[in-house]
Amino acid sequence: MSNLLSNYQHYFIGGALLVSSGVAAYSTYKLLSLQKSIDANKEATDYESEKVLSEYLVFHYGAPHEVLRYSYGPKDALDFPKRVADECLRVLSTLDKYKIPSRALDIGCAVGRTSFELTKGFKDVIGIDYSHAFVEACNIMKANGSIEYSIQEEWRLMTPCTAVVDSNIDRSKVTFQQGDACNLPLDLGQFGCVVAANLICRLHTPVDFLNRLSSLVAPGGILLITSPYTFSPEYTPKKHMLGGFKDKYGNPVWASETLLKVLGVNFEQIENKEMPFFIRETAHKNQWTVACVTIWKRKE
């Protein structure tokens, strides 16, 4: 009987150890799987990653057949960074250019297409971005006029591409630097044009950025802001969001109204419209988005 009990205890303890080991192994597996998922999600939104850098290079410089390989699709959404610069130059043509500095500031310049295009109307252009990888790519393109990169087709299948700056553009007019849009250097001076394309919904304290703009845009100068208003606590704490929620009284807070409230003191809104843009991720997965575009003139 004692031997039977001893054997039973042995099997019971052994079984318990096996179960415990199995639970531990399963827990470890789940933890590793979760970490891989977190790492994958981080890479998808990490503006220092090679993946995101490549997506922005093709977004800024990709030929139509590289960005949208199909005969159908939203072709009017291509070349968004160039179209942003074109909007600035169009409005500039209606102003007395001699009354404002021939300087432009592209905040959140990403990989620089808008900055380069702005040299067609301004003698001096500064592009600032928070991402070191983006700024490094900008400086390579300024120096060489091009940069090599690869676009993703399916998972690890890649196609080599080359981003090229228009040969008619004087690249020496552009300076790129890394910086925080919510804590910009105090010695930047004033500009005839400031651009913030798809930036404000990715800032940690966007109101700080908006409050700085009146000192950056010279009287009579223009400000162009584009945003799809895709606010997320991943980038902006809820208490700092410009819109997309209800206040304590249950009233909806819209970003467009917040912009009017904050900027209206020093700026006159002269245009409000929408512009689509298209971001290629893989051969078959893409983003089609519509940004709200507001154009402002600094009060004199």
PDB file of C-alpha atoms in Angstrom, residues 131-261:
ATOM      1  CA  SER A 131      13.035  61.736 -37.542  1.00  0.00           C
ATOM      2  CA  HIS A 132      16.802  61.465 -37.775  1.00  0.00           C
ATOM      3  CA  ALA A 133      16.442  58.909 -40.581  1.00  0.00           C
ATOM      4  CA  PHE A 134      14.281  61.278 -42.633  1.00  0.00           C
ATOM      5  CA  VAL A 135      16.688  64.185 -42.183  1.00  0.00           C
ATOM      6  CA  GLU A 136      19.656  61.998 -43.091  1.00  0.00           C
ATOM      7  CA  ALA A 137      17.866  60.947 -46.297  1.00  0.00           C
ATOM      8  CA  CYS A 138      17.110  64.614 -47.069  1.00  0.00           C
ATOM      9  CA  ASN A 139      20.750  65.580 -46.704  1.00  0.00           C
ATOM     10  CA  ILE A 140      21.873  62.707 -48.932  1.00  0.00           C
ATOM     11  CA  MET A 141      19.425  63.885 -51.591  1.00  0.00           C
ATOM     12  CA  LYS A 142      20.602  67.469 -51.210  1.00  0.00           C
ATOM     13  CA  ALA A 143      24.210  66.376 -51.697  1.00  0.00           C
ATOM     14  CA  ASN A 144      23.713  63.799 -54.447  1.00  0.00           C
ATOM     15  CA  GLY A 145      20.358  64.610 -56.005  1.00  0.00           C
ATOM     16  CA  SER A 146      19.178  61.043 -55.453  1.00  0.00           C
ATOM     17  CA  ILE A 147      19.058  58.121 -53.038  1.00  0.00           C
ATOM     18  CA  GLU A 148      18.640  54.368 -53.469  1.00  0.00           C
ATOM     19  CA  TYR A 149      15.932  52.495 -51.594  1.00  0.00           C
ATOM     20  CA  SER A 150      13.627  49.476 -51.947  1.00  0.00           C
ATOM     21  CA  ILE A 151       9.852  49.124 -51.914  1.00  0.00           C
ATOM     22  CA  GLN A 152       8.092  46.117 -50.448  1.00  0.00           C
ATOM     23  CA  GLU A 153       6.096  43.861 -52.759  1.00  0.00           C
ATOM     24  CA  GLU A 154       5.233  40.932 -50.505  1.00  0.00           C
ATOM     25  CA  TRP A 155       6.817  40.469 -47.081  1.00  0.00           C
ATOM     26  CA  ARG A 156      10.535  39.998 -47.887  1.00  0.00           C
ATOM     27  CA  LEU A 157      10.235  40.500 -51.632  1.00  0.00           C
ATOM     28  CA  MET A 158      11.569  43.953 -52.489  1.00  0.00           C
ATOM     29  CA  THR A 159      12.050  46.034 -55.628  1.00  0.00           C
ATOM     30  CA  PRO A 160      14.956  48.503 -55.847  1.00  0.00           C
ATOM     31  CA  CYS A 161      14.080  52.135 -56.643  1.00  0.00           C
ATOM     32  CA  THR A 162      15.809  55.488 -56.875  1.00  0.00           C
ATOM     33  CA  ALA A 163      14.395  58.738 -55.505  1.00  0.00           C
ATOM     34  CA  VAL A 164      15.516  61.671 -57.642  1.00  0.00           C
ATOM     35  CA  VAL A 165      15.225  65.425 -57.098  1.00  0.00           C
ATOM     36  CA  ASP A 166      14.125  67.388 -60.170  1.00  0.00           C
ATOM     37  CA  SER A 167      17.303  68.499 -61.938  1.00  0.00           C
ATOM     38  CA  ASN A 168      15.817  71.983 -62.417  1.00  0.00           C
ATOM     39  CA  ILE A 169      15.752  72.532 -58.651  1.00  0.00           C
ATOM     40  CA  ASP A 170      18.597  74.422 -56.987  1.00  0.00           C
ATOM     41  CA  ARG A 171      19.246  72.089 -54.038  1.00  0.00           C
ATOM     42  CA  SER A 172      21.700  74.544 -52.468  1.00  0.00           C
ATOM     43  CA  LYS A 173      18.738  76.706 -51.403  1.00  0.00           C
ATOM     44  CA  VAL A 174      17.542  74.058 -48.931  1.00  0.00           C
ATOM     45  CA  THR A 175      18.786  73.303 -45.428  1.00  0.00           C
ATOM     46  CA  PHE A 176      17.547  70.321 -43.437  1.00  0.00           C
ATOM     47  CA  GLN A 177      17.731  69.837 -39.700  1.00  0.00           C
ATOM     48  CA  GLN A 178      16.321  67.579 -37.023  1.00  0.00           C
ATOM     49  CA  GLY A 179      13.963  69.205 -34.555  1.00  0.00           C
ATOM     50  CA  ASP A 180      10.818  69.022 -32.459  1.00  0.00           C
ATOM     51  CA  ALA A 181       7.895  70.998 -33.905  1.00  0.00           C
ATOM     52  CA  CYS A 182       6.661  71.640 -30.357  1.00  0.00           C
ATOM     53  CA  ASN A 183      10.012  73.035 -29.265  1.00  0.00           C
ATOM     54  CA  LEU A 184      11.512  74.767 -32.282  1.00  0.00           C
ATOM     55  CA  PRO A 185      14.750  76.789 -32.060  1.00  0.00           C
ATOM     56  CA  LEU A 186      14.168  80.410 -31.084  1.00  0.00           C
ATOM     57  CA  ASP A 187      16.575  81.780 -33.699  1.00  0.00           C
ATOM     58  CA  LEU A 188      14.792  80.562 -36.841  1.00  0.00           C
ATOM     59  CA  GLY A 189      13.650  84.057 -37.770  1.00  0.00           C
ATOM     60  CA  GLN A 190      10.558  84.843 -39.850  1.00  0.00           C
ATOM     61  CA  PHE A 191       9.309  83.351 -43.094  1.00  0.00           C
ATOM     62  CA  GLY A 192       7.100  84.338 -45.982  1.00  0.00           C
ATOM     63  CA  CYS A 193       5.632  80.832 -45.960  1.00  0.00           C
ATOM     64  CA  VAL A 194       5.325  78.088 -43.349  1.00  0.00           C
ATOM     65  CA  VAL A 195       4.070  74.603 -44.202  1.00  0.00           C
ATOM     66  CA  ALA A 196       2.912  71.886 -41.810  1.00  0.00           C
ATOM     67  CA  ALA A 197       1.708  68.947 -43.905  1.00  0.00           C
ATOM     68  CA  ASN A 198       0.026  66.073 -42.056  1.00  0.00           C
ATOM     69  CA  LEU A 199       1.821  67.047 -38.866  1.00  0.00           C
ATOM     70  CA  ILE A 200      -0.499  68.328 -36.166  1.00  0.00           C
ATOM     71  CA  CYS A 201      -2.151  64.965 -35.441  1.00  0.00           C
ATOM     72  CA  ARG A 202       1.291  63.455 -34.753  1.00  0.00           C
ATOM     73  CA  LEU A 203       2.466  66.013 -32.173  1.00  0.00           C
ATOM     74  CA  HIS A 204       2.519  65.485 -28.410  1.00  0.00           C
ATOM     75  CA  THR A 205       1.423  69.066 -27.665  1.00  0.00           C
ATOM     76  CA  PRO A 206       0.041  70.537 -30.912  1.00  0.00           C
ATOM     77  CA  VAL A 207      -1.236  73.748 -29.304  1.00  0.00           C
ATOM     78  CA  ASP A 208       2.358  74.631 -28.378  1.00  0.00           C
ATOM     79  CA  PHE A 209       3.203  74.350 -32.063  1.00  0.00           C
ATOM     80  CA  LEU A 210       0.215  76.441 -33.145  1.00  0.00           C
ATOM     81  CA  ASN A 211       1.052  79.151 -30.632  1.00  0.00           C
ATOM     82  CA  ARG A 212       4.573  79.425 -32.047  1.00  0.00           C
ATOM     83  CA  LEU A 213       3.408  80.054 -35.619  1.00  0.00           C
ATOM     84  CA  SER A 214       2.609  83.751 -35.207  1.00  0.00           C
ATOM     85  CA  SER A 215       6.298  84.427 -34.487  1.00  0.00           C
ATOM     86  CA  LEU A 216       7.449  82.342 -37.478  1.00  0.00           C
ATOM     87  CA  VAL A 217       5.169  83.698 -40.219  1.00  0.00           C
ATOM     88  CA  ALA A 218       6.002  87.281 -41.156  1.00  0.00           C
ATOM     89  CA  PRO A 219       3.104  89.775 -41.383  1.00  0.00           C
ATOM     90  CA  GLY A 220       1.448  89.274 -44.756  1.00  0.00           C
ATOM     91  CA  GLY A 221       3.006  85.803 -45.086  1.00  0.00           C
ATOM     92  CA  ILE A 222       1.149  82.536 -45.582  1.00  0.00           C
ATOM     93  CA  LEU A 223       0.645  79.408 -43.520  1.00  0.00           C
ATOM     94  CA  LEU A 224      -0.533  76.115 -44.985  1.00  0.00           C
ATOM     95  CA  ILE A 225      -1.669  73.259 -42.738  1.00  0.00           C
ATOM     96  CA  THR A 226      -2.876  69.889 -43.978  1.00  0.00           C
ATOM     97  CA  SER A 227      -4.182  67.119 -41.758  1.00  0.00           C
ATOM     98  CA  PRO A 228      -6.519  64.139 -41.963  1.00  0.00           C
ATOM     99  CA  TYR A 229      -7.204  64.755 -38.249  1.00  0.00           C
ATOM    100  CA  THR A 230      -6.310  61.170 -37.333  1.00  0.00           C
ATOM    101  CA  PHE A 231      -5.647  61.910 -33.677  1.00  0.00           C
ATOM    102  CA  SER A 232      -4.447  59.004 -31.545  1.00  0.00           C
ATOM    103  CA  PRO A 233      -3.217  58.673 -27.942  1.00  0.00           C
ATOM    104  CA  GLU A 234      -0.230  56.838 -29.409  1.00  0.00           C
ATOM    105  CA  TYR A 235       1.076  60.269 -30.413  1.00  0.00           C
ATOM    106  CA  THR A 236      -1.001  62.848 -28.525  1.00  0.00           C
ATOM    107  CA  PRO A 237      -2.397  62.565 -24.988  1.00  0.00           C
ATOM    108  CA  LYS A 238      -6.158  63.126 -25.056  1.00  0.00           C
ATOM    109  CA  LYS A 239      -5.863  66.315 -23.004  1.00  0.00           C
ATOM    110  CA  HIS A 240      -3.688  67.813 -25.756  1.00  0.00           C
ATOM    111  CA  MET A 241      -5.730  66.725 -28.784  1.00  0.00           C
ATOM    112  CA  LEU A 242      -7.166  69.452 -30.987  1.00  0.00           C
ATOM    113  CA  GLY A 243     -10.353  67.515 -31.733  1.00  0.00           C
ATOM    114  CA  GLY A 244     -12.023  64.170 -32.160  1.00  0.00           C
ATOM    115  CA  PHE A 245     -13.733  63.961 -28.758  1.00  0.00           C
ATOM    116  CA  LYS A 246     -16.557  65.415 -26.676  1.00  0.00           C
ATOM    117  CA  ASP A 247     -15.980  68.021 -23.995  1.00  0.00           C
ATOM    118  CA  LYS A 248     -17.221  67.717 -20.415  1.00  0.00           C
ATOM    119  CA  TYR A 249     -20.608  69.054 -21.513  1.00  0.00           C
ATOM    120  CA  GLY A 250     -20.992  66.418 -24.207  1.00  0.00           C
ATOM    121  CA  ASN A 251     -20.315  68.784 -27.092  1.00  0.00           C
ATOM    122  CA  PRO A 252     -18.166  67.530 -29.989  1.00  0.00           C
ATOM    123  CA  VAL A 253     -14.768  69.161 -30.346  1.00  0.00           C
ATOM    124  CA  TRP A 254     -13.655  69.475 -33.972  1.00  0.00           C
ATOM    125  CA  ALA A 255     -10.039  70.167 -34.912  1.00  0.00           C
ATOM    126  CA  SER A 256     -11.056  72.639 -37.624  1.00  0.00           C
ATOM    127  CA  GLU A 257     -12.845  74.768 -35.031  1.00  0.00           C
ATOM    128  CA  THR A 258      -9.902  74.569 -32.640  1.00  0.00           C
ATOM    129  CA  LEU A 259      -7.586  75.787 -35.398  1.00  0.00           C
ATOM    130  CA  LEU A 260      -9.861  78.777 -35.997  1.00  0.00           C
ATOM    131  CA  LYS A 261      -9.948  79.562 -32.305  1.00  0.00           C
TER     132      LYS A 261
END
